[in-house]
Amino acid sequence: MCGIIGYVGHREAAPILFASLQKLEYRGYDSYGFATLHQRKIWIRKNKGKISEAGFEKLPGTIGIGHTRWATHGNVEKTNAHPHVDCEKHVAIVHNGIIENFEILKKRLKKDGHKFRSQTDSEIIAHLIENNIGAGVEEAVRRAMLVLGGRSAVVVISRDFDGIIAARTGSPLIVGVGENEYYIASDIPAFLNRTNKVMYLDDGQMVIIEKNKAPVFKDIKSNDIIKKRIITIDWDAEQIEKGKYKHYMIKEIMEQKETIIRALNQDSRAIKKVANEIDKAFGVFLTGCGTAGKVCLTGEYIFSNIANKHVNYVTSSEFPNYKNFLTKKTLLIAVSQSGETADVLEAVKVAKEKGVKVISITNVKGSTLDRMSDYTFLINAGPEKAVASTKATTAQLAILYLLAYSLAKNIDHGKRLLLETASKINDMLNPRYEEHIKKIAKRLHRKKDIFIIGRGFNYPMALESAIKIQEVSYIHAQGFAGGELKHGPIALIEKNTPCIVLTKGEDDHDIISNAMEVKARGGLVIGVGPKRYGVFDLWIKTPSVGVLSPIVNIIPIQLLAYHLGLFRGCEIDTPRNLAKSVTVK
Ligand code: AGP
């Protein structure tokens, strides 16, 4: 949510900031802006909408900051775009996060005579710094951070300082280390084409990057200096390009030919050790948001069916309500592609306060979730850039299956099944298959509603299917447990209302009965699964993989969502109102 970039070096900052910000656009895209420092003067350009080149090249200087916004406080207006400045333009700041006590702070600042130009909470940071500018800009930033409530990442340039000062109290910030030049960004892809060497800023820390000097990290509260290591990231810049594909989403869907195999590349001893922890724990919770949450819900079925183990899924934003059930014997498994989702991090924080052991499943090494966890399984999917999660979903599922099979003392069998499934996916994802789904998308793209039903393992995937269709095509889509339809939602079925039915190819009688109920009311039944049942008006074949059917069934729905979005002229990779990492609560 909101992308931040900063640069300190020997080259013109504006083109670097511009290119980097484009790479961060998946974090927010309603407006954007840049500020550079040249001859002790701050130069600013901002605009509404997606990043365009308008005016950026006119900014002089070798130090600068940039921001792409996902609005929280204040409309999508040029005045609300970042960077923001104080009354006297001592500083320009970019911010990612939410300042929970902003109303009190703003009132106080107004009383002190500060004049506000925007409706954002972020602008108060510039004025807070201005209040203490007499103490020096570094100290002024530190004092401002001390009074901010909520979660924030802030990057500041000042006409009185030849460099950048950045601070983090919750939202991510990473320093990229180049040759006598430094970057600071909310995500690694921002600078990955220039360096893969990084230094992480932890919560409660700030960094002072002065030109021609090594960065100095400090604790915001104590002001003590902190030593940091340089870490090398093993992603390469090509992985974050679209290559031959038109959109990241289709590239990432197709990458599932390999990503499931890559997800299986785990240390078997770690899988067994964590499976053992799951076994011993008194109360196991799975937590995640959105798509990752649906993966967790599938986890309930996976552990129950394969390992006869009761685990509970709680959506992360509600997890704090369960704190009374947490003890030192509880285990929490947190699932998050980005490892930066605020609700997930909050759930983990609550759990840790109760002494709970935390295992995470994430795609981003060094992410906040990774660093907060007792053990992390990296899904090895490579950067996922499209807002709609695809390859991370199936990779996360693969790890849950591995854990469940290990718990059932059957890990080799589980691995074999997963590898067989991966090879079937490889066969399935061919141009003819995509063409078939495209035809179905063409038929459905003007519908106002699409319903999806599934039972057992496929119930969470019905919910996930709805998320995919909603976010990419903006069609109203809703997923239900097959058995629930007759308890209310069936009232919505009219002649030709599409209903997608997820099946396994075995034990499907109940879900087929539910499909019949839809058909009897005139609904258009689209079957997904290995067998073509008579009730299906249209059919998307998936391989027969038994309990692993969630992995194969969700892929054609991802393709369907993609083509629905294309037919409807939607912004596939950057859907309206959304952002890739949701770093606010
Ligand atoms: C997925 O298509 C969505 N964009 C969204 O629900 C996402 O899964 C959710 O915000 C969680 O993100 P995370 O996996 O990075 O924590």
XYZ file of C-alpha atoms and ligand atoms in Angstrom:
601
model
C 0.000 0.000 0.000
C 1.759 3.133 -1.299
C 5.169 2.710 -2.855
C 8.153 4.714 -1.650
C 11.514 5.235 -3.291
C 14.514 7.358 -2.352
C 17.908 7.828 -4.017
C 21.224 9.286 -2.828
C 24.164 9.026 -5.210
C 26.159 10.553 -8.007
C 23.619 10.280 -10.858
C 20.584 12.408 -11.732
C 17.927 11.227 -9.270
C 14.730 11.965 -11.262
C 15.034 9.295 -13.993
C 16.033 6.707 -11.382
C 13.117 7.621 -9.151
C 10.754 7.525 -12.111
C 11.870 4.053 -13.256
C 11.824 2.705 -9.719
C 8.408 4.079 -8.966
C 6.985 2.424 -12.072
C 8.194 -0.872 -10.654
C 6.363 -0.119 -7.404
C 3.115 0.909 -9.021
C 1.423 -2.332 -7.931
C 1.521 -0.916 -4.377
C -0.823 1.972 -5.218
C -1.647 3.898 -8.321
C -4.111 6.719 -7.767
C -1.499 9.509 -7.821
C 2.251 9.959 -7.637
C 4.957 12.505 -7.004
C 8.675 13.235 -6.767
C 10.913 15.664 -4.892
C 14.600 16.278 -5.491
C 17.231 18.331 -3.758
C 19.429 20.710 -5.717
C 21.476 23.654 -4.473
C 19.726 23.556 -1.099
C 16.324 23.839 -2.737
C 13.527 21.257 -2.883
C 11.938 20.665 -6.302
C 8.557 18.945 -6.476
C 6.302 17.432 -9.175
C 3.105 15.511 -8.518
C 0.107 14.332 -10.432
C -3.174 12.441 -10.273
C -3.518 9.025 -11.911
C -0.958 6.470 -12.948
C 2.679 7.411 -13.367
C 3.358 9.357 -16.534
C 6.453 11.275 -17.479
C 4.882 14.712 -17.138
C 7.432 17.012 -15.615
C 9.625 14.497 -13.846
C 12.646 15.049 -16.122
C 12.781 18.707 -15.164
C 13.777 17.921 -11.599
C 17.471 18.546 -10.972
C 19.700 16.939 -8.343
C 21.264 13.654 -7.312
C 19.155 13.173 -4.197
C 15.418 12.587 -4.287
C 12.290 10.780 -3.164
C 9.187 9.457 -4.921
C 5.808 8.064 -3.971
C 2.904 6.262 -5.584
C -0.274 6.594 -3.554
C -3.136 4.384 -2.433
C -5.490 6.880 -0.819
C -6.482 6.481 2.813
C -7.054 10.000 4.194
C -8.192 12.498 1.573
C -9.549 12.127 -1.969
C -7.541 11.243 -5.004
C -6.386 14.801 -5.771
C -3.087 16.286 -6.861
C -2.869 18.214 -3.583
C -3.126 14.963 -1.629
C -0.391 13.250 -3.656
C 3.008 12.986 -1.946
C 5.621 14.420 -1.321
C 4.288 16.828 1.284
C 6.148 19.839 2.617
C 6.042 21.958 5.786
C 5.085 25.641 5.857
C 8.586 26.925 5.028
C 9.570 24.032 2.723
C 12.441 22.951 4.989
C 11.596 19.322 4.192
C 9.672 17.128 1.774
C 8.365 13.794 2.980
C 6.813 10.647 1.546
C 4.848 8.343 3.793
C 3.302 4.900 3.749
C 0.940 3.976 6.565
C -1.750 5.464 8.712
C -1.234 7.928 11.541
C -3.865 6.872 14.025
C -3.593 9.993 16.217
C -3.487 12.397 13.277
C -6.569 14.388 14.282
C -5.121 15.347 17.687
C -1.711 16.094 16.146
C -3.203 18.179 13.350
C -5.299 20.211 15.768
C -2.215 20.941 17.862
C -0.117 21.885 14.841
C -2.864 24.179 13.523
C -3.020 25.855 16.909
C 0.752 26.439 16.647
C 0.096 28.257 13.361
C 0.955 25.562 10.798
C -0.863 25.851 7.470
C -2.003 22.621 5.803
C -2.282 22.214 2.046
C -3.760 18.696 1.867
C -6.362 16.530 3.578
C -3.857 13.755 4.252
C -2.667 12.468 7.590
C 0.847 12.272 6.080
C 1.324 16.054 5.795
C 1.450 16.417 9.561
C 4.837 14.645 9.527
C 6.381 17.528 7.565
C 4.966 20.049 10.055
C 6.048 17.972 13.054
C 9.590 17.974 11.658
C 9.383 21.725 11.071
C 8.459 22.197 14.729
C 11.815 20.753 15.779
C 13.974 21.832 12.861
C 16.109 23.960 15.201
C 17.472 20.712 16.715
C 18.781 19.619 13.299
C 16.840 17.651 10.696
C 17.910 14.210 11.926
C 16.762 14.940 15.465
C 13.592 16.625 14.162
C 12.674 13.485 12.201
C 13.383 11.313 15.224
C 11.164 13.466 17.467
C 8.366 13.438 14.888
C 8.465 9.651 14.680
C 8.211 9.372 18.457
C 4.778 10.986 18.502
C 3.222 9.209 15.492
C 0.609 6.596 16.399
C -0.107 3.668 14.049
C 2.200 2.151 11.454
C 4.417 4.256 9.219
C 7.376 4.373 6.879
C 8.687 7.865 6.221
C 11.420 9.134 3.907
C 12.575 12.740 4.170
C 14.773 15.137 2.226
C 15.718 18.497 3.659
C 17.301 21.610 2.213
C 19.639 21.487 5.248
C 20.935 17.950 4.714
C 22.859 16.408 1.825
C 21.097 13.054 1.827
C 18.004 11.204 2.976
C 16.634 10.363 6.394
C 14.149 7.516 6.693
C 12.330 5.927 9.582
C 10.096 2.927 10.098
C 7.438 2.208 12.691
C 5.547 -0.650 11.072
C 5.511 -0.244 7.294
C 8.387 -1.758 5.300
C 11.561 0.053 4.186
C 14.648 -1.518 2.672
C 17.976 0.103 1.794
C 19.509 -0.962 -1.529
C 23.305 -0.748 -1.562
C 24.938 0.264 -4.864
C 28.422 1.544 -5.792
C 28.705 4.730 -3.792
C 24.953 5.185 -4.146
C 21.988 4.094 -2.072
C 18.291 3.465 -2.609
C 15.537 3.223 -0.063
C 12.223 1.634 -0.986
C 9.176 -0.093 0.355
C 9.902 -3.153 -1.760
C 12.970 -4.729 -3.373
C 11.711 -4.717 -7.017
C 12.059 -0.917 -6.931
C 15.841 -1.162 -7.268
C 16.501 -4.806 -8.138
C 17.711 -3.927 -11.643
C 20.457 -1.820 -10.033
C 21.460 -3.827 -6.967
C 20.545 -7.034 -5.142
C 22.385 -6.045 -1.966
C 20.084 -4.849 0.771
C 19.990 -3.728 4.389
C 16.715 -4.070 6.287
C 15.295 -1.411 8.516
C 13.428 -2.958 11.450
C 10.511 -1.461 13.320
C 11.510 1.429 15.555
C 14.642 2.187 13.524
C 15.792 5.041 11.328
C 18.566 5.405 8.796
C 20.615 8.440 7.868
C 22.052 8.230 4.356
C 24.413 11.115 3.749
C 25.988 11.537 0.321
C 29.412 9.829 -0.005
C 29.064 8.191 3.420
C 27.897 4.767 4.581
C 24.332 4.704 5.968
C 23.983 5.002 9.733
C 21.165 3.036 11.375
C 19.756 4.159 14.707
C 17.128 3.157 17.219
C 14.428 5.845 17.160
C 13.752 5.739 20.908
C 17.270 5.521 22.325
C 19.118 7.169 19.397
C 21.741 4.395 19.718
C 23.626 3.313 16.601
C 22.719 -0.165 15.290
C 25.043 -2.373 13.233
C 23.546 -3.887 10.069
C 24.604 -6.624 7.685
C 24.373 -6.411 3.902
C 22.209 -9.272 2.593
C 22.239 -10.522 -0.997
C 18.828 -11.260 -2.529
C 18.639 -14.155 -4.964
C 15.857 -12.735 -7.178
C 17.069 -11.427 -10.498
C 15.831 -8.384 -12.362
C 14.428 -10.407 -15.273
C 11.981 -12.136 -12.959
C 10.248 -8.836 -12.384
C 9.721 -8.092 -16.084
C 6.682 -9.187 -18.102
C 8.834 -10.789 -20.801
C 6.745 -12.061 -23.708
C 3.471 -11.639 -21.787
C 1.039 -8.755 -21.989
C 0.337 -8.744 -18.272
C 2.039 -9.946 -15.117
C -1.080 -11.879 -14.201
C -0.938 -14.220 -17.211
C 2.838 -14.572 -16.837
C 2.398 -15.562 -13.219
C -0.455 -17.973 -14.009
C 1.743 -19.689 -16.590
C 4.690 -19.825 -14.189
C 2.673 -22.343 -12.182
C 4.149 -24.945 -14.533
C 7.301 -24.624 -12.410
C 6.432 -22.832 -9.183
C 4.802 -25.807 -7.469
C 7.981 -27.803 -7.988
C 10.017 -24.870 -6.663
C 7.782 -24.673 -3.580
C 8.636 -28.282 -2.814
C 12.270 -27.346 -2.588
C 12.226 -27.299 1.221
C 14.552 -28.708 3.812
C 12.852 -32.032 4.729
C 14.215 -31.816 8.255
C 12.490 -28.445 8.710
C 9.208 -29.820 7.324
C 9.402 -32.761 9.730
C 10.366 -30.541 12.662
C 7.468 -28.149 12.073
C 5.069 -31.075 11.503
C 6.205 -32.358 14.876
C 5.511 -28.937 16.436
C 2.025 -28.989 14.903
C 1.504 -32.420 16.412
C 2.634 -31.360 19.891
C 0.885 -27.991 19.944
C -2.227 -27.427 22.000
C -4.214 -25.370 19.528
C -2.959 -24.689 16.002
C -4.134 -21.593 14.139
C -3.725 -20.638 10.508
C -4.002 -16.974 9.629
C -3.889 -14.852 6.488
C -5.933 -12.319 4.503
C -7.779 -12.397 1.197
C -6.415 -15.122 -1.046
C -3.839 -16.225 1.528
C -6.748 -16.524 3.959
C -8.519 -18.867 1.546
C -5.322 -20.932 1.401
C -5.455 -21.118 5.205
C -9.099 -22.198 5.127
C -8.129 -24.953 2.665
C -5.477 -25.849 5.257
C -8.238 -26.813 7.718
C -9.427 -29.446 5.219
C -5.899 -30.508 4.309
C -4.832 -31.165 7.911
C -8.143 -32.761 8.821
C -8.284 -35.139 5.837
C -4.643 -36.015 5.427
C -3.323 -35.873 8.982
C -6.470 -36.160 11.095
C -5.416 -32.938 12.840
C -7.704 -30.113 13.902
C -6.354 -26.700 12.946
C -8.328 -23.455 13.020
C -8.323 -20.731 10.425
C -8.940 -17.207 11.635
C -8.794 -14.291 9.217
C -5.933 -12.083 10.425
C -7.948 -8.912 11.049
C -10.120 -10.889 13.512
C -7.291 -12.858 15.065
C -6.745 -10.432 18.003
C -10.249 -11.410 19.208
C -8.930 -14.927 19.797
C -6.110 -13.858 22.083
C -7.726 -15.415 25.142
C -7.242 -18.843 23.562
C -3.516 -18.366 23.055
C -0.920 -19.930 25.346
C 2.741 -20.871 25.110
C 1.590 -24.243 23.727
C -0.301 -22.677 20.795
C 1.210 -22.659 17.313
C 0.397 -20.041 14.687
C 0.991 -20.563 10.970
C 0.828 -17.220 9.152
C 0.481 -17.222 5.369
C 1.278 -14.115 3.331
C 2.717 -13.705 -0.147
C 4.262 -10.310 0.639
C 5.005 -10.874 4.303
C 3.992 -7.232 4.800
C 0.208 -7.360 5.208
C -0.566 -5.219 8.261
C -3.417 -7.420 9.519
C -1.194 -10.500 9.391
C 1.647 -8.724 11.188
C -0.769 -7.531 13.853
C -2.029 -11.115 14.351
C 1.554 -12.320 14.703
C 2.333 -9.532 17.175
C -0.661 -10.475 19.321
C 0.390 -14.143 19.200
C 3.986 -13.389 20.126
C 2.892 -11.325 23.102
C 1.259 -14.509 24.383
C 4.410 -16.579 23.832
C 2.976 -18.395 20.779
C 5.448 -19.971 18.356
C 5.036 -18.532 14.845
C 5.696 -20.375 11.589
C 5.309 -18.389 8.407
C 4.766 -19.256 4.766
C 5.797 -16.334 2.587
C 7.314 -15.434 -0.750
C 9.557 -12.631 0.445
C 12.783 -13.374 2.233
C 13.573 -10.681 4.763
C 9.981 -9.437 4.836
C 8.643 -8.304 8.195
C 6.723 -11.559 8.610
C 9.842 -13.600 7.869
C 11.784 -11.621 10.437
C 9.070 -11.900 13.103
C 8.664 -15.675 12.736
C 10.365 -18.499 14.597
C 10.624 -20.411 11.345
C 9.829 -19.425 7.738
C 9.028 -21.550 4.727
C 9.827 -19.520 1.607
C 7.541 -20.545 -1.235
C 10.213 -19.734 -3.854
C 7.647 -18.483 -6.381
C 9.753 -15.510 -7.506
C 8.351 -11.959 -7.388
C 4.564 -11.787 -7.773
C 3.659 -8.408 -9.264
C 0.043 -8.649 -10.418
C -2.297 -7.497 -7.667
C -4.289 -10.706 -8.165
C -2.372 -13.478 -6.462
C -2.000 -16.652 -8.527
C 1.290 -18.538 -8.382
C 1.770 -17.733 -4.689
C -1.596 -19.355 -3.923
C -0.757 -22.758 -5.358
C 2.779 -22.656 -3.908
C 1.393 -21.878 -0.428
C -1.060 -24.761 -0.778
C 1.797 -27.089 -1.765
C 3.603 -26.304 1.495
C 0.499 -26.945 3.593
C 0.106 -30.311 1.844
C 3.760 -31.152 2.545
C 3.310 -30.354 6.228
C 0.121 -32.407 6.468
C 1.693 -35.398 4.738
C 4.704 -35.130 7.004
C 2.408 -35.029 10.029
C 0.728 -38.167 8.692
C 4.222 -39.748 8.451
C 3.794 -39.975 4.715
C 5.942 -37.153 3.363
C 7.449 -39.084 0.453
C 4.012 -40.077 -0.778
C 2.877 -36.460 -0.428
C 5.857 -35.181 -2.391
C 5.226 -37.716 -5.132
C 1.568 -36.667 -5.410
C 2.562 -33.000 -5.563
C 5.162 -33.654 -8.240
C 2.631 -35.629 -10.292
C 0.179 -32.758 -9.900
C 2.821 -30.259 -11.035
C 3.451 -32.287 -14.161
C -0.303 -32.491 -14.894
C -0.515 -28.703 -14.519
C 2.313 -28.394 -17.007
C 0.281 -30.416 -19.519
C -2.946 -28.542 -18.725
C -1.556 -25.030 -19.280
C -1.366 -25.217 -23.076
C -2.669 -22.675 -25.644
C -5.696 -24.865 -26.538
C -6.746 -24.954 -22.895
C -6.470 -21.191 -22.570
C -8.435 -20.752 -25.802
C -11.278 -22.901 -24.420
C -11.421 -20.804 -21.248
C -11.291 -17.628 -23.311
C -14.425 -18.764 -25.184
C -16.232 -19.314 -21.897
C -15.061 -15.893 -20.707
C -16.450 -14.341 -23.881
C -19.806 -15.935 -23.137
C -19.817 -14.753 -19.522
C -18.218 -11.329 -19.690
C -21.465 -9.338 -19.822
C -23.080 -11.195 -16.907
C -23.749 -9.138 -13.824
C -23.282 -11.979 -11.332
C -21.280 -15.183 -11.221
C -21.695 -17.730 -8.433
C -19.190 -20.418 -7.548
C -19.873 -23.455 -5.397
C -17.680 -26.181 -3.967
C -17.708 -28.653 -1.107
C -14.967 -29.858 1.226
C -11.515 -28.946 -0.121
C -13.157 -27.044 -2.941
C -15.304 -24.826 -0.721
C -12.406 -22.443 0.135
C -11.472 -22.457 -3.544
C -15.025 -21.356 -4.415
C -14.415 -18.357 -2.140
C -11.018 -17.748 -3.749
C -12.555 -18.018 -7.231
C -14.917 -15.208 -6.294
C -12.001 -12.996 -5.187
C -10.191 -13.590 -8.489
C -13.234 -12.763 -10.627
C -14.185 -9.713 -8.539
C -10.774 -8.077 -8.497
C -9.811 -8.653 -12.120
C -13.156 -8.309 -13.969
C -15.270 -6.279 -11.477
C -18.153 -8.718 -12.042
C -20.084 -9.391 -8.878
C -18.934 -12.902 -7.922
C -19.717 -14.885 -4.805
C -18.528 -18.248 -3.592
C -20.569 -20.596 -1.413
C -20.337 -23.993 0.180
C -22.473 -26.102 -2.183
C -24.791 -27.123 0.650
C -25.439 -23.533 1.698
C -27.000 -22.393 -1.542
C -30.425 -23.776 -0.718
C -30.412 -21.886 2.604
C -30.773 -18.512 0.923
C -28.474 -17.609 -1.978
C -30.396 -19.833 -4.414
C -33.002 -17.037 -4.474
C -30.509 -15.115 -6.633
C -30.438 -17.723 -9.410
C -32.384 -16.597 -12.470
C -32.490 -17.862 -16.041
C -28.904 -18.136 -17.307
C -27.233 -16.959 -14.099
C -23.784 -18.554 -14.317
C -22.802 -20.888 -11.510
C -19.353 -22.475 -11.542
C -19.258 -25.861 -9.839
C -15.882 -27.091 -8.528
C -15.620 -30.878 -8.452
C -13.010 -33.531 -7.669
C -13.973 -36.334 -10.034
C -14.772 -38.623 -7.087
C -17.359 -38.380 -4.255
C -19.039 -35.594 -6.199
C -22.681 -36.689 -5.705
C -23.552 -33.949 -3.204
C -22.039 -31.091 -5.187
C -23.683 -32.444 -8.338
C -27.041 -32.421 -6.512
C -26.395 -28.764 -5.704
C -25.571 -28.132 -9.367
C -28.904 -29.786 -10.291
C -30.700 -27.432 -7.905
C -29.172 -24.483 -9.760
C -30.005 -25.969 -13.137
C -33.617 -26.608 -12.082
C -33.936 -22.848 -11.547
C -32.610 -21.996 -14.990
C -28.972 -21.376 -13.986
C -26.105 -21.904 -16.423
C -23.913 -24.584 -14.891
C -20.173 -24.479 -15.634
C -18.390 -27.520 -14.298
C -14.720 -27.562 -13.336
C -13.167 -30.952 -12.628
C -11.939 -34.203 -14.133
C -15.381 -35.624 -15.129
C -17.981 -34.189 -17.456
C -21.240 -34.642 -15.525
C -24.549 -34.454 -17.421
C -25.674 -31.392 -15.478
C -22.847 -29.248 -16.882
C -23.788 -26.808 -19.659
C -20.105 -25.961 -20.082
C -17.085 -27.839 -18.783
C -13.490 -26.970 -17.938
C -11.482 -30.121 -17.500
C -8.889 -30.384 -14.739
C -6.675 -33.365 -13.968
C -7.783 -35.983 -11.489
C -5.590 -35.445 -8.410
C -7.923 -36.433 -5.525
C -7.274 -34.444 -2.354
C -5.015 -32.066 -4.268
C -7.915 -30.804 -6.388
C -7.811 -27.225 -4.935
C -4.422 -26.734 -6.601
C -5.619 -27.731 -10.061
C -9.137 -26.279 -9.861
C -8.108 -22.747 -9.026
C -5.839 -22.392 -12.073
C -8.587 -22.386 -14.755
C -10.513 -19.878 -12.630
C -7.449 -17.630 -12.577
C -7.409 -17.879 -16.385
C -11.132 -17.238 -16.568
C -10.818 -14.139 -14.362
C -7.964 -12.920 -16.553
C -9.946 -13.279 -19.782
C -13.125 -11.840 -18.237
C -11.033 -8.826 -17.256
C -9.599 -8.533 -20.779
C -13.025 -8.716 -22.442
C -14.307 -6.060 -20.079
C -11.323 -3.775 -20.717
C -10.178 -3.824 -17.082
C -6.776 -2.861 -15.733
C -5.611 -6.426 -15.241
C -2.478 -6.003 -13.129
C -3.565 -2.936 -11.234
C -7.308 -3.221 -10.562
C -9.159 -0.166 -9.269
C -9.135 0.549 -5.538
C -6.623 -2.198 -4.774
C -2.925 -2.515 -3.993
C -0.610 -5.492 -3.890
C 0.514 -5.306 -0.276
C -2.067 -4.012 2.142
C 0.137 -2.389 4.745
C -2.650 -0.586 6.587
C -5.125 -2.114 9.030
C -5.200 -11.579 -3.907
O -5.576 -11.754 -5.221
C -5.550 -10.308 -3.311
N -5.021 -9.223 -4.042
C -5.429 -10.166 -1.804
O -6.551 -10.778 -1.278
C -4.175 -10.718 -1.073
O -4.152 -12.105 -1.158
C -4.197 -10.262 0.389
O -4.161 -8.873 0.445
C -3.074 -10.850 1.195
O -1.814 -10.487 0.715
P -0.514 -11.211 1.228
O -0.574 -12.636 0.763
O 0.618 -10.459 0.636
O -0.534 -11.153 2.722
